[in-house]
PDB file of C-alpha atoms in Angstrom:
ATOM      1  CA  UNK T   1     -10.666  29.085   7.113  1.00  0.00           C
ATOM      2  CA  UNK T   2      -7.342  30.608   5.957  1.00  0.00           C
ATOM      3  CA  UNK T   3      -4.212  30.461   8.361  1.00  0.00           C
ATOM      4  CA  UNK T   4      -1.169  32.411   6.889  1.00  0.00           C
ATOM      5  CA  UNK T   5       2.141  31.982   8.336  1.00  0.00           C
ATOM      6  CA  UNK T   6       3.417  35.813   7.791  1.00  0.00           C
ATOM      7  CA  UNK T   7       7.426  34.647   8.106  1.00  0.00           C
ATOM      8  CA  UNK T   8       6.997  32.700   5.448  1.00  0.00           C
ATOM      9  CA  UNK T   9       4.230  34.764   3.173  1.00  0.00           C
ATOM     10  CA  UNK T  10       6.393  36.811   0.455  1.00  0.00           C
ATOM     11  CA  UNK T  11       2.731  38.447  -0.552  1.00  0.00           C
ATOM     12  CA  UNK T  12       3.260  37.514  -4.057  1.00  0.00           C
ATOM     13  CA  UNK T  13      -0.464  36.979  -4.717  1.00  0.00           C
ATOM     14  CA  UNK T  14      -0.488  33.477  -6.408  1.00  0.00           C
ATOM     15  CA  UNK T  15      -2.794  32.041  -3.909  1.00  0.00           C
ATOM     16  CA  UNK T  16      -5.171  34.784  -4.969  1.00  0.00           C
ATOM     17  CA  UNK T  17      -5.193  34.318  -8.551  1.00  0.00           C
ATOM     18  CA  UNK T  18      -4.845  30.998  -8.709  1.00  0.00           C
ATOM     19  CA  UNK T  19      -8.393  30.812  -6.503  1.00  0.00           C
ATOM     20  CA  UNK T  20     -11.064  29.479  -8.791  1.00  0.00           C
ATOM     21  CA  UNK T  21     -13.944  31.470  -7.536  1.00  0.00           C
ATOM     22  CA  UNK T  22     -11.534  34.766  -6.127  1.00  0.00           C
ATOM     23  CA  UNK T  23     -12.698  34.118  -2.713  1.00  0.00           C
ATOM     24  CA  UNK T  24      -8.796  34.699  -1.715  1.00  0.00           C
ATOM     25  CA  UNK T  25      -7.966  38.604  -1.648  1.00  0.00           C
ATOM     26  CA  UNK T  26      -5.095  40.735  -0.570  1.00  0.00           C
ATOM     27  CA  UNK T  27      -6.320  42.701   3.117  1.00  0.00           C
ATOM     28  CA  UNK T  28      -4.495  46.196   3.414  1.00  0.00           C
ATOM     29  CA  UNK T  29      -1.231  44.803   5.352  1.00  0.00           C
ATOM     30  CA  UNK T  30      -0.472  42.581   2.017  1.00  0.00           C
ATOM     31  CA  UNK T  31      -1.132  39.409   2.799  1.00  0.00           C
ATOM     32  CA  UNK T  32      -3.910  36.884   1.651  1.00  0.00           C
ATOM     33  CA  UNK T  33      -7.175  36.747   3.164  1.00  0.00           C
ATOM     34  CA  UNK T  34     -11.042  35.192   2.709  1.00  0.00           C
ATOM     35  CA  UNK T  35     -13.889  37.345   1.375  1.00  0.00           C
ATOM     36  CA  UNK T  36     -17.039  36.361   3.250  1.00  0.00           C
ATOM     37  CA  UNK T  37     -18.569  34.770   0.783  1.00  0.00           C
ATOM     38  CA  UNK T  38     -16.104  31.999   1.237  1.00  0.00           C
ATOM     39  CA  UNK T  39     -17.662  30.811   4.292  1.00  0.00           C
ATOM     40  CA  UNK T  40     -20.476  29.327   1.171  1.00  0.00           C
ATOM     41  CA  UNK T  41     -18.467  29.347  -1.472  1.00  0.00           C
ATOM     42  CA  UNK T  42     -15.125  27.457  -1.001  1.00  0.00           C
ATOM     43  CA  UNK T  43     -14.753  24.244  -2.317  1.00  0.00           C
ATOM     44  CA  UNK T  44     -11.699  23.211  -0.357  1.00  0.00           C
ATOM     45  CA  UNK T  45     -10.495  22.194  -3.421  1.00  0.00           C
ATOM     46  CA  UNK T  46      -6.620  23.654  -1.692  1.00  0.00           C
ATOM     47  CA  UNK T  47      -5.510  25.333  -5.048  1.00  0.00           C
ATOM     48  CA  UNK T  48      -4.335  27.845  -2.416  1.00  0.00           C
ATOM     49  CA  UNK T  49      -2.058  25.586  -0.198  1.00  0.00           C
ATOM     50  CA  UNK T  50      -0.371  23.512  -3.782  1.00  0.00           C
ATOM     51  CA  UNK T  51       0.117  26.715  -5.477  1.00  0.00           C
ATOM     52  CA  UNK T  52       2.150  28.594  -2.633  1.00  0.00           C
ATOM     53  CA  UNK T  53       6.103  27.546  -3.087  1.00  0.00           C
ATOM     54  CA  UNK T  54       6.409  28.954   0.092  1.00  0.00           C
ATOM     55  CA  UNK T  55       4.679  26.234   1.953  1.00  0.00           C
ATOM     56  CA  UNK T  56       2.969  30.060   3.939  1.00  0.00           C
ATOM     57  CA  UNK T  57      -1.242  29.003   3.988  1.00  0.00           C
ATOM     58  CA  UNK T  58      -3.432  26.174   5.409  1.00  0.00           C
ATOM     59  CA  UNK T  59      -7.042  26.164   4.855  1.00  0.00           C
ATOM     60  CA  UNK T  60      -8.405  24.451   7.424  1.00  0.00           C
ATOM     61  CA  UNK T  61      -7.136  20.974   7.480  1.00  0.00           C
ATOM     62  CA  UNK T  62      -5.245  20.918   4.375  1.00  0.00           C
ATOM     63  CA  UNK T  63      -1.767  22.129   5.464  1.00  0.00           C
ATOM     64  CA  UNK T  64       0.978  21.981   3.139  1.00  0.00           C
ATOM     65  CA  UNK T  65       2.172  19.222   5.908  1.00  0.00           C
ATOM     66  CA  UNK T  66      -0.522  17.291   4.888  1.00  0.00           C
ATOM     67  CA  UNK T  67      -0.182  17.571   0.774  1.00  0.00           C
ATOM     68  CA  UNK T  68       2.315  15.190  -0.878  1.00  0.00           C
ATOM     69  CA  UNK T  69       4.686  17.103  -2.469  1.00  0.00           C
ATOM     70  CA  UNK T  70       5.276  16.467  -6.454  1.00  0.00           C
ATOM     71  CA  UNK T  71       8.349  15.025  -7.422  1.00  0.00           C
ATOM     72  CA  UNK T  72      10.776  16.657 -10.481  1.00  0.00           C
ATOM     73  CA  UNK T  73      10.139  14.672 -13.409  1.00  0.00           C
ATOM     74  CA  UNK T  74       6.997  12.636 -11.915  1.00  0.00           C
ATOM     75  CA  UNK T  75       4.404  12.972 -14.534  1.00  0.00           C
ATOM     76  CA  UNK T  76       4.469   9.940 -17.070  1.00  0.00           C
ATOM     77  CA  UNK T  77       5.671  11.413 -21.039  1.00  0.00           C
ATOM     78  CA  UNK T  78       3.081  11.335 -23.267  1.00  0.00           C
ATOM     79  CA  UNK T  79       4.718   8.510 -25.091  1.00  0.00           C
ATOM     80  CA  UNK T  80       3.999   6.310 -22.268  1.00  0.00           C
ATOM     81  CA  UNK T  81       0.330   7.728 -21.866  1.00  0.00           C
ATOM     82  CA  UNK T  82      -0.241   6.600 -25.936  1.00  0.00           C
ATOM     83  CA  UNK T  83       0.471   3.470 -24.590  1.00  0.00           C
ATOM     84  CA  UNK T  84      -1.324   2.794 -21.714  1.00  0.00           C
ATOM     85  CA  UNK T  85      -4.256   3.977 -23.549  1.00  0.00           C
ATOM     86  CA  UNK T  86      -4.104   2.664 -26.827  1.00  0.00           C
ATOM     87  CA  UNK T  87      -3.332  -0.556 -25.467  1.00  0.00           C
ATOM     88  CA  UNK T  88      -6.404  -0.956 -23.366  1.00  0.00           C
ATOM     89  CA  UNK T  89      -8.675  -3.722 -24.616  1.00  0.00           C
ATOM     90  CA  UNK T  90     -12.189  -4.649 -22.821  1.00  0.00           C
ATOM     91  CA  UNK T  91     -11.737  -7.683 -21.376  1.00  0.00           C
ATOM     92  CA  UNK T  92     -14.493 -10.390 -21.737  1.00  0.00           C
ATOM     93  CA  UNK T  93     -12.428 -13.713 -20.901  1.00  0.00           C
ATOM     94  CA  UNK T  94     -10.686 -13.829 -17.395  1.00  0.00           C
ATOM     95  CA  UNK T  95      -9.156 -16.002 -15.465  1.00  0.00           C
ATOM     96  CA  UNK T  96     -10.300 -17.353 -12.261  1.00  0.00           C
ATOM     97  CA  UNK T  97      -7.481 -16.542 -10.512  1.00  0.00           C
ATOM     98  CA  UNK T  98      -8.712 -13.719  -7.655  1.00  0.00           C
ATOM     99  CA  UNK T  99      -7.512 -10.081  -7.640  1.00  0.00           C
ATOM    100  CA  UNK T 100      -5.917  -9.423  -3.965  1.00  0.00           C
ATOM    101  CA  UNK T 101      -7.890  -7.017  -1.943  1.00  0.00           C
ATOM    102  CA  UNK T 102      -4.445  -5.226  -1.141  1.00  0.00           C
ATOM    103  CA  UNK T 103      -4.159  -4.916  -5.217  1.00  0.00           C
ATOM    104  CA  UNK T 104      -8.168  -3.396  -5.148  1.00  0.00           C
ATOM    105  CA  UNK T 105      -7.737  -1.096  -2.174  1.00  0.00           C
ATOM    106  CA  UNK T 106      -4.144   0.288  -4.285  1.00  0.00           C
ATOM    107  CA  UNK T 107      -6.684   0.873  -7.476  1.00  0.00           C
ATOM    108  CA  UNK T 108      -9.288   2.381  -5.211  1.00  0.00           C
ATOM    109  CA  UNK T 109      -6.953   4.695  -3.114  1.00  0.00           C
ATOM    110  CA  UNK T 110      -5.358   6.165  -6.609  1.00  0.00           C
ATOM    111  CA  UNK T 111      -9.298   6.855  -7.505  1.00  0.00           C
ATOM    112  CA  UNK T 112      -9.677   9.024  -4.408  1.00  0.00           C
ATOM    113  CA  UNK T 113      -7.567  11.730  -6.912  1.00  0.00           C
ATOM    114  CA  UNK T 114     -10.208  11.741  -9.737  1.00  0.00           C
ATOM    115  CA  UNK T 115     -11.878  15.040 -10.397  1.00  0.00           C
ATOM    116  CA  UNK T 116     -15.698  15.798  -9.393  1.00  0.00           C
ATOM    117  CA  UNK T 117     -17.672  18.550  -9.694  1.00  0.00           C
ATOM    118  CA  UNK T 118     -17.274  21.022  -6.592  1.00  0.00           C
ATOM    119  CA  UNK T 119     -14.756  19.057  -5.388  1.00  0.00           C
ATOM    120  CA  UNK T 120     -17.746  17.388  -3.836  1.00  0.00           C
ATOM    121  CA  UNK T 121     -15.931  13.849  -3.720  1.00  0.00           C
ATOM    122  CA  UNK T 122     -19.369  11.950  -4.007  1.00  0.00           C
ATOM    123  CA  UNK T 123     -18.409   8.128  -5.046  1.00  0.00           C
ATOM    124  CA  UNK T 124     -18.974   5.511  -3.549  1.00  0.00           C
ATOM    125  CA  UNK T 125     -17.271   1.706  -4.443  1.00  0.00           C
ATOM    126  CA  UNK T 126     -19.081  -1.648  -4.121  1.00  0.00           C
ATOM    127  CA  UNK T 127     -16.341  -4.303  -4.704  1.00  0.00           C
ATOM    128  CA  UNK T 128     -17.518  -7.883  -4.992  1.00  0.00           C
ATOM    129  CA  UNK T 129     -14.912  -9.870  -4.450  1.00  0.00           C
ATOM    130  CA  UNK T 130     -17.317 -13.173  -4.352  1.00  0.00           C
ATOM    131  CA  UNK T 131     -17.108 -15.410  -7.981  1.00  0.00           C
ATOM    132  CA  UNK T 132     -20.432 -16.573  -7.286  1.00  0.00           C
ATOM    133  CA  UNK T 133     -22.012 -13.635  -6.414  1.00  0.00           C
ATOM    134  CA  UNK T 134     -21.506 -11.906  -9.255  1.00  0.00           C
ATOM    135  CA  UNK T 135     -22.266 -14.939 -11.382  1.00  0.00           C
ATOM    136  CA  UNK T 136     -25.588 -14.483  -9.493  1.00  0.00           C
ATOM    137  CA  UNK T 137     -25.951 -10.736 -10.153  1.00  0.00           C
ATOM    138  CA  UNK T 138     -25.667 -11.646 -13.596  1.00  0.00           C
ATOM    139  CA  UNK T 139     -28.440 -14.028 -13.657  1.00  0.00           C
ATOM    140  CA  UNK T 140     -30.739 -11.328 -12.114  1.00  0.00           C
ATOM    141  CA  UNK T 141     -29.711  -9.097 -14.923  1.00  0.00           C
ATOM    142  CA  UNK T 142     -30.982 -11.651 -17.164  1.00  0.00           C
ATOM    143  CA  UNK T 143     -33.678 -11.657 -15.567  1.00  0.00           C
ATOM    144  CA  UNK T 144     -34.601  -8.416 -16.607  1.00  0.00           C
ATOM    145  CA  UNK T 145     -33.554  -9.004 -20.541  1.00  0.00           C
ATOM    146  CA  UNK T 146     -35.819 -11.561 -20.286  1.00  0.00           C
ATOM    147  CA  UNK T 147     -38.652  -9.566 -18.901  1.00  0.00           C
ATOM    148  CA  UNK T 148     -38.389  -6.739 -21.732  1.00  0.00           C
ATOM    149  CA  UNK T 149     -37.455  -8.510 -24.355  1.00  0.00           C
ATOM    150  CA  UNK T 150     -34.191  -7.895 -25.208  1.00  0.00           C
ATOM    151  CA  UNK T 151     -31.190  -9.651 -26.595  1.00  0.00           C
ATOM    152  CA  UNK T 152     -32.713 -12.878 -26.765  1.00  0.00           C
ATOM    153  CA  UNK T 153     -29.458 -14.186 -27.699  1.00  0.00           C
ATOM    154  CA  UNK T 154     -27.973 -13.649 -24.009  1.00  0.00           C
ATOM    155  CA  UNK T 155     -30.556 -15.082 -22.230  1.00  0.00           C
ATOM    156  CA  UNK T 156     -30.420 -18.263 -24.605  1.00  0.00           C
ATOM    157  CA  UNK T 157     -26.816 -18.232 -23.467  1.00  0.00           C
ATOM    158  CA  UNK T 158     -27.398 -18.068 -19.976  1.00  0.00           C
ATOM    159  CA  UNK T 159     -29.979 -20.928 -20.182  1.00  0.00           C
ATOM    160  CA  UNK T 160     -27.281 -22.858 -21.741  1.00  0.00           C
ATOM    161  CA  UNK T 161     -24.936 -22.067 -19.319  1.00  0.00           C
ATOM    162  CA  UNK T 162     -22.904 -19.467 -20.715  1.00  0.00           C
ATOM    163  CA  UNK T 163     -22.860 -15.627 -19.064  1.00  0.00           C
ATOM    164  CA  UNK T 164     -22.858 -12.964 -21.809  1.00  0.00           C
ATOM    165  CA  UNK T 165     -23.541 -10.157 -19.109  1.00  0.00           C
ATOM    166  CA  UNK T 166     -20.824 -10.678 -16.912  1.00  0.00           C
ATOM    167  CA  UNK T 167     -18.561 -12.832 -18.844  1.00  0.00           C
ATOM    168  CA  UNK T 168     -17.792 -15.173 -15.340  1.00  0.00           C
ATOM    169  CA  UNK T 169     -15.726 -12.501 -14.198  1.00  0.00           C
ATOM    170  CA  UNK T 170     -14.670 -13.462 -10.721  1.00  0.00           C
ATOM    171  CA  UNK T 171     -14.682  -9.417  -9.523  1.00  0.00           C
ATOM    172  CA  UNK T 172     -17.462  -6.367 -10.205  1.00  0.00           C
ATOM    173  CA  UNK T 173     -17.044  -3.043  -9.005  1.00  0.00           C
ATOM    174  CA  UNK T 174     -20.260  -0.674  -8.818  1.00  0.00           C
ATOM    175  CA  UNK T 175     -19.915   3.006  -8.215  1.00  0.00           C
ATOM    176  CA  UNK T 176     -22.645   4.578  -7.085  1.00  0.00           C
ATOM    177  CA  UNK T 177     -23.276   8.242  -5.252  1.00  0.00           C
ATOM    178  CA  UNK T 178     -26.260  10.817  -4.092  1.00  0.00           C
ATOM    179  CA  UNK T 179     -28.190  11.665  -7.267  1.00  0.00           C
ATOM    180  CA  UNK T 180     -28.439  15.262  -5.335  1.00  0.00           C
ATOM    181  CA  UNK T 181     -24.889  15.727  -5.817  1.00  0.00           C
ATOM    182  CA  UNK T 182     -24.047  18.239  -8.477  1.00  0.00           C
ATOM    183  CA  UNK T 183     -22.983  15.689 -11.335  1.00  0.00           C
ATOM    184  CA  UNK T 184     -22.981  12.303  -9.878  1.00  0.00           C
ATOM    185  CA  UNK T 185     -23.367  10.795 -13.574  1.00  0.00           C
ATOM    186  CA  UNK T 186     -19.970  12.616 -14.603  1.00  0.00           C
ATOM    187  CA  UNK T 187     -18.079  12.277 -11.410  1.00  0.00           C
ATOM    188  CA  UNK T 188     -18.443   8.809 -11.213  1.00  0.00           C
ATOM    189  CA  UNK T 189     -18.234   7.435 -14.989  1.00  0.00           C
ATOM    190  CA  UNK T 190     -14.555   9.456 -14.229  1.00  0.00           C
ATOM    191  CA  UNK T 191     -13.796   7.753 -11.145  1.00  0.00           C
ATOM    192  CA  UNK T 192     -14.662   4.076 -13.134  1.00  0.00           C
ATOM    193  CA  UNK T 193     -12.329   5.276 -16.158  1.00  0.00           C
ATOM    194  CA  UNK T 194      -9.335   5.831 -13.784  1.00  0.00           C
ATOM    195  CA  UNK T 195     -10.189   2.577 -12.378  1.00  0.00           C
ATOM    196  CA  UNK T 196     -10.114   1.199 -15.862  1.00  0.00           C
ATOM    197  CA  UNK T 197      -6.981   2.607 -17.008  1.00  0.00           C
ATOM    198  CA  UNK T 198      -5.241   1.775 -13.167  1.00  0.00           C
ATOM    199  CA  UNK T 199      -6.149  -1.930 -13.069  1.00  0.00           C
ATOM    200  CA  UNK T 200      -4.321  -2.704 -16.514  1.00  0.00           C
ATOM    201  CA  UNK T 201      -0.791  -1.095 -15.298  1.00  0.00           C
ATOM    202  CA  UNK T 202      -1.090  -3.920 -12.463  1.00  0.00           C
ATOM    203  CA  UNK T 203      -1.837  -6.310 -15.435  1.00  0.00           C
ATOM    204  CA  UNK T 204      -5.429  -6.976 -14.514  1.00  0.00           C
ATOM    205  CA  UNK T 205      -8.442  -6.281 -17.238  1.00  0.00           C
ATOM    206  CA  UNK T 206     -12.138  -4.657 -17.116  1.00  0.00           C
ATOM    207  CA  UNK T 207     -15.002  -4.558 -18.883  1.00  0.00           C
ATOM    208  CA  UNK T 208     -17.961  -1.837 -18.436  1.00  0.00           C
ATOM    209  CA  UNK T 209     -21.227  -3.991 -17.545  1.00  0.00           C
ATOM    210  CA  UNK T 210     -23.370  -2.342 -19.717  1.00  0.00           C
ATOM    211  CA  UNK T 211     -26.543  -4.345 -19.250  1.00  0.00           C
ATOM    212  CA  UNK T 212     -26.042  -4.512 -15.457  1.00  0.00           C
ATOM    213  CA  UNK T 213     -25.934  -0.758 -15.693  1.00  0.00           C
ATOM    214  CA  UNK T 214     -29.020  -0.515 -17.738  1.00  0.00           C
ATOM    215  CA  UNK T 215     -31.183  -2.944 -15.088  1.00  0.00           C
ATOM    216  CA  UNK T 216     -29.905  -0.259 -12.070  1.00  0.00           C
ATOM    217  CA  UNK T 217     -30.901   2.588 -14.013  1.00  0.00           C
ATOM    218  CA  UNK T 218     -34.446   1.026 -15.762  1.00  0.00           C
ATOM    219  CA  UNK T 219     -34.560   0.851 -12.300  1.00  0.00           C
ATOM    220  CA  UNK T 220     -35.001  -3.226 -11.904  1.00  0.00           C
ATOM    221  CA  UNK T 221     -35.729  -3.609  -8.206  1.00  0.00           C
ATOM    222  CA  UNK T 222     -34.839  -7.050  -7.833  1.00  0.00           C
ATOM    223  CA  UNK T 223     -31.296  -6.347  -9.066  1.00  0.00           C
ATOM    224  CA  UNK T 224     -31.188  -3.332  -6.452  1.00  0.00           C
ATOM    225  CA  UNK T 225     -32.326  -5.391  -3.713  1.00  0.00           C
ATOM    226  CA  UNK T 226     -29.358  -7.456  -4.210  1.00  0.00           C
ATOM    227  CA  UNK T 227     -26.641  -4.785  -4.369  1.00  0.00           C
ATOM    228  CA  UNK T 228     -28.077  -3.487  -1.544  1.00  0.00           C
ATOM    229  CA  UNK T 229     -26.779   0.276  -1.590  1.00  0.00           C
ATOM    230  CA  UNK T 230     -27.152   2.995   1.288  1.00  0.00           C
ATOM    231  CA  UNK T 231     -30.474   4.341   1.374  1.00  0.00           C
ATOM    232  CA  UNK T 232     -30.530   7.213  -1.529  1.00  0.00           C
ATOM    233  CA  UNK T 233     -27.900   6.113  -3.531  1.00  0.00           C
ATOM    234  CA  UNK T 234     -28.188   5.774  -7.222  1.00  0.00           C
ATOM    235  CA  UNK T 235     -25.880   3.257  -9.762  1.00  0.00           C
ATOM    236  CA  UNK T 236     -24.054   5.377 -11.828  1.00  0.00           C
ATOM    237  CA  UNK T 237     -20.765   2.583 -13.851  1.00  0.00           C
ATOM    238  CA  UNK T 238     -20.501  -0.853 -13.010  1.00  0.00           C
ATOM    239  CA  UNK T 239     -17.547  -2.801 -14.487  1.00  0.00           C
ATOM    240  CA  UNK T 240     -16.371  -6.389 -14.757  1.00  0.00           C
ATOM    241  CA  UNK T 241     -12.578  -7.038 -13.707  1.00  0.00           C
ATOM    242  CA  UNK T 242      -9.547  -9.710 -13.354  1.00  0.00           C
ATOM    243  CA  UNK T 243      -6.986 -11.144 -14.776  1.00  0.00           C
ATOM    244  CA  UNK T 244      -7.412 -11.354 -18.238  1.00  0.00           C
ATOM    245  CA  UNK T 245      -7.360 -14.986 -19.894  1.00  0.00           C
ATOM    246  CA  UNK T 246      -5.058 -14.098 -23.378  1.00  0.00           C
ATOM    247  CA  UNK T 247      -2.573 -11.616 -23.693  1.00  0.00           C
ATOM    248  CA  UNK T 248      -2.949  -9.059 -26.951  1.00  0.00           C
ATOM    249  CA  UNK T 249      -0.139  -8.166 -29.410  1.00  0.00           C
ATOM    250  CA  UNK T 250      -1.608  -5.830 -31.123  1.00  0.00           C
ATOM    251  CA  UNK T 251      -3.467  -2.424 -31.524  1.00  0.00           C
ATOM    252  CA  UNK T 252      -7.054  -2.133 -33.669  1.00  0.00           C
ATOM    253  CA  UNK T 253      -6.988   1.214 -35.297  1.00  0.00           C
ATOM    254  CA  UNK T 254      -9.414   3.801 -34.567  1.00  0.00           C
ATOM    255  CA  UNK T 255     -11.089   6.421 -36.635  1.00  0.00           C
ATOM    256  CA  UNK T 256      -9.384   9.707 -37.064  1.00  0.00           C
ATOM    257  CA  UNK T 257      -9.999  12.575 -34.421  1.00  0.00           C
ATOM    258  CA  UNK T 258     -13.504  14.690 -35.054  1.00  0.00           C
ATOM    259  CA  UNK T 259     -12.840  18.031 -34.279  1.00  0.00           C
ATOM    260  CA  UNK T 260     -13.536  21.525 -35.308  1.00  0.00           C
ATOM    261  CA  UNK T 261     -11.193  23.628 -35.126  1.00  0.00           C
ATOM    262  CA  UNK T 262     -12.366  27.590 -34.169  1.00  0.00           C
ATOM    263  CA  UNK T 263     -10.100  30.611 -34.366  1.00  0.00           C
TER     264      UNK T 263
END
């Protein structure tokens, strides 16, 4: 799995101890090689190939010809961060204006670099670009409020014509993976976030569909007849998204930090 290019190798070890599971090891001539147990073990996560300034290892397909390299003076300051996230609001009044698909596929390629357990990569997207089929996704999630019960209030809303569940979005994006995946649950409601916080520097809005979310997972069939995932897949985030209809000036505080502090 490891190919080491021995001009350039200076044998310095990083690749070894920057391996998260020390499958990477030093043979007797100095330079890097796999334990066996890598064959079950490795991730392919390719710590090994970013770490090496030498540009000296591939692991299998991920040569350092195929990593981007990272720019001096790339990473956003923190200042900017504060912003970005402090001034995210959930959006529940869009316009009808569509999103591009060449502005959804630049949100979903950025998501390709959110973290998952085992570098197992398990998320899958469901985009619907359609206005009116999410407006009818909604009404089967009413549906299902209506059959347990619950919030009253929305489904009088929806009677009179008014969507409280999906707040006439024009766009929903489901994520969904293989509940046999280590943590789907985590991996995706990470994915969605980035999503989240990716879509408002392109000026667009979201909202997490709660109550869709809650009909997937109750598990209301009629609602997962409609989306219509691949066979074994499970709904794991589900979010409204689009331009939003006002603009916001300012920022709602938020209660102080909880955290215990152990030395």
């Amino acid at each position: 799995m490891l190919t080491i290019d021995q001009n350039r190798c200076r044998k310095d070890s990083l690749c070894v101890q920057e391996c998260p599971f020390h499958l990477i090891t030093l043979g007797e001539d100095g330079f890097p090689t796999m334990r066996p147990a890598a064959t079950k073990l490795c991730i392919a996560c390719g710590h090994c190939v970013a770490v090496c300034p030498h540009a000296a290892l591939a692991l299998g397909k991920i040569t350092p010809e195929s990593c981007r390299p990272i720019p001096n003076g790339a990473l956003p300051t923190l200042k900017k961060l504060d912003q970005l996230v402090s001034s995210r609001r959930s959006i529940r009044a869009y316009q009808q204006q569509p999103v591009t698909r060449a502005q959804i596929e630049q949100l979903l390629d950025l998501c390709r670099w959110a973290p998952s357990a085992r570098n197992s990569q398990p998320v899958h997207w469901l985009i619907v670009e359609n206005p009116a089929e999410v407006r009818r996704l909604a009404g089967i999630a009413v549906e299902w409020l209506r059959d347990n019960g619950r919030y009253p209030g929305m489904v009088t809303a929806w009677d009179e014509g008014q969507d409280m569940v999906l707040r006439s979005a024009p766009h929903l994006v489901v994520v969904h993976a293989d509940p046999e995946c280590a943590k789907p649950e985590v991996d995706c409601v990470i994915a969605l976030t980035l999503f989240e916080l990716a879509a408002q520097t392109m000026g667009l809005g979201s909202c997490w569909a709660g109550i869709l979310m809650s009909a997937a997972s109750a598990p209301y069939q009629p609602l997962l007849d409609a989306l219509a995932l691949p066979e074994g897949q499970r709904v794991y985030g589900a979010m409204m998204f689009g331009h939003p209809r006002f603009p916001y000036f300012r920022i709602p505080p938020r209660k102080p930090v909880a955290v215990t502090w152990r030395s």
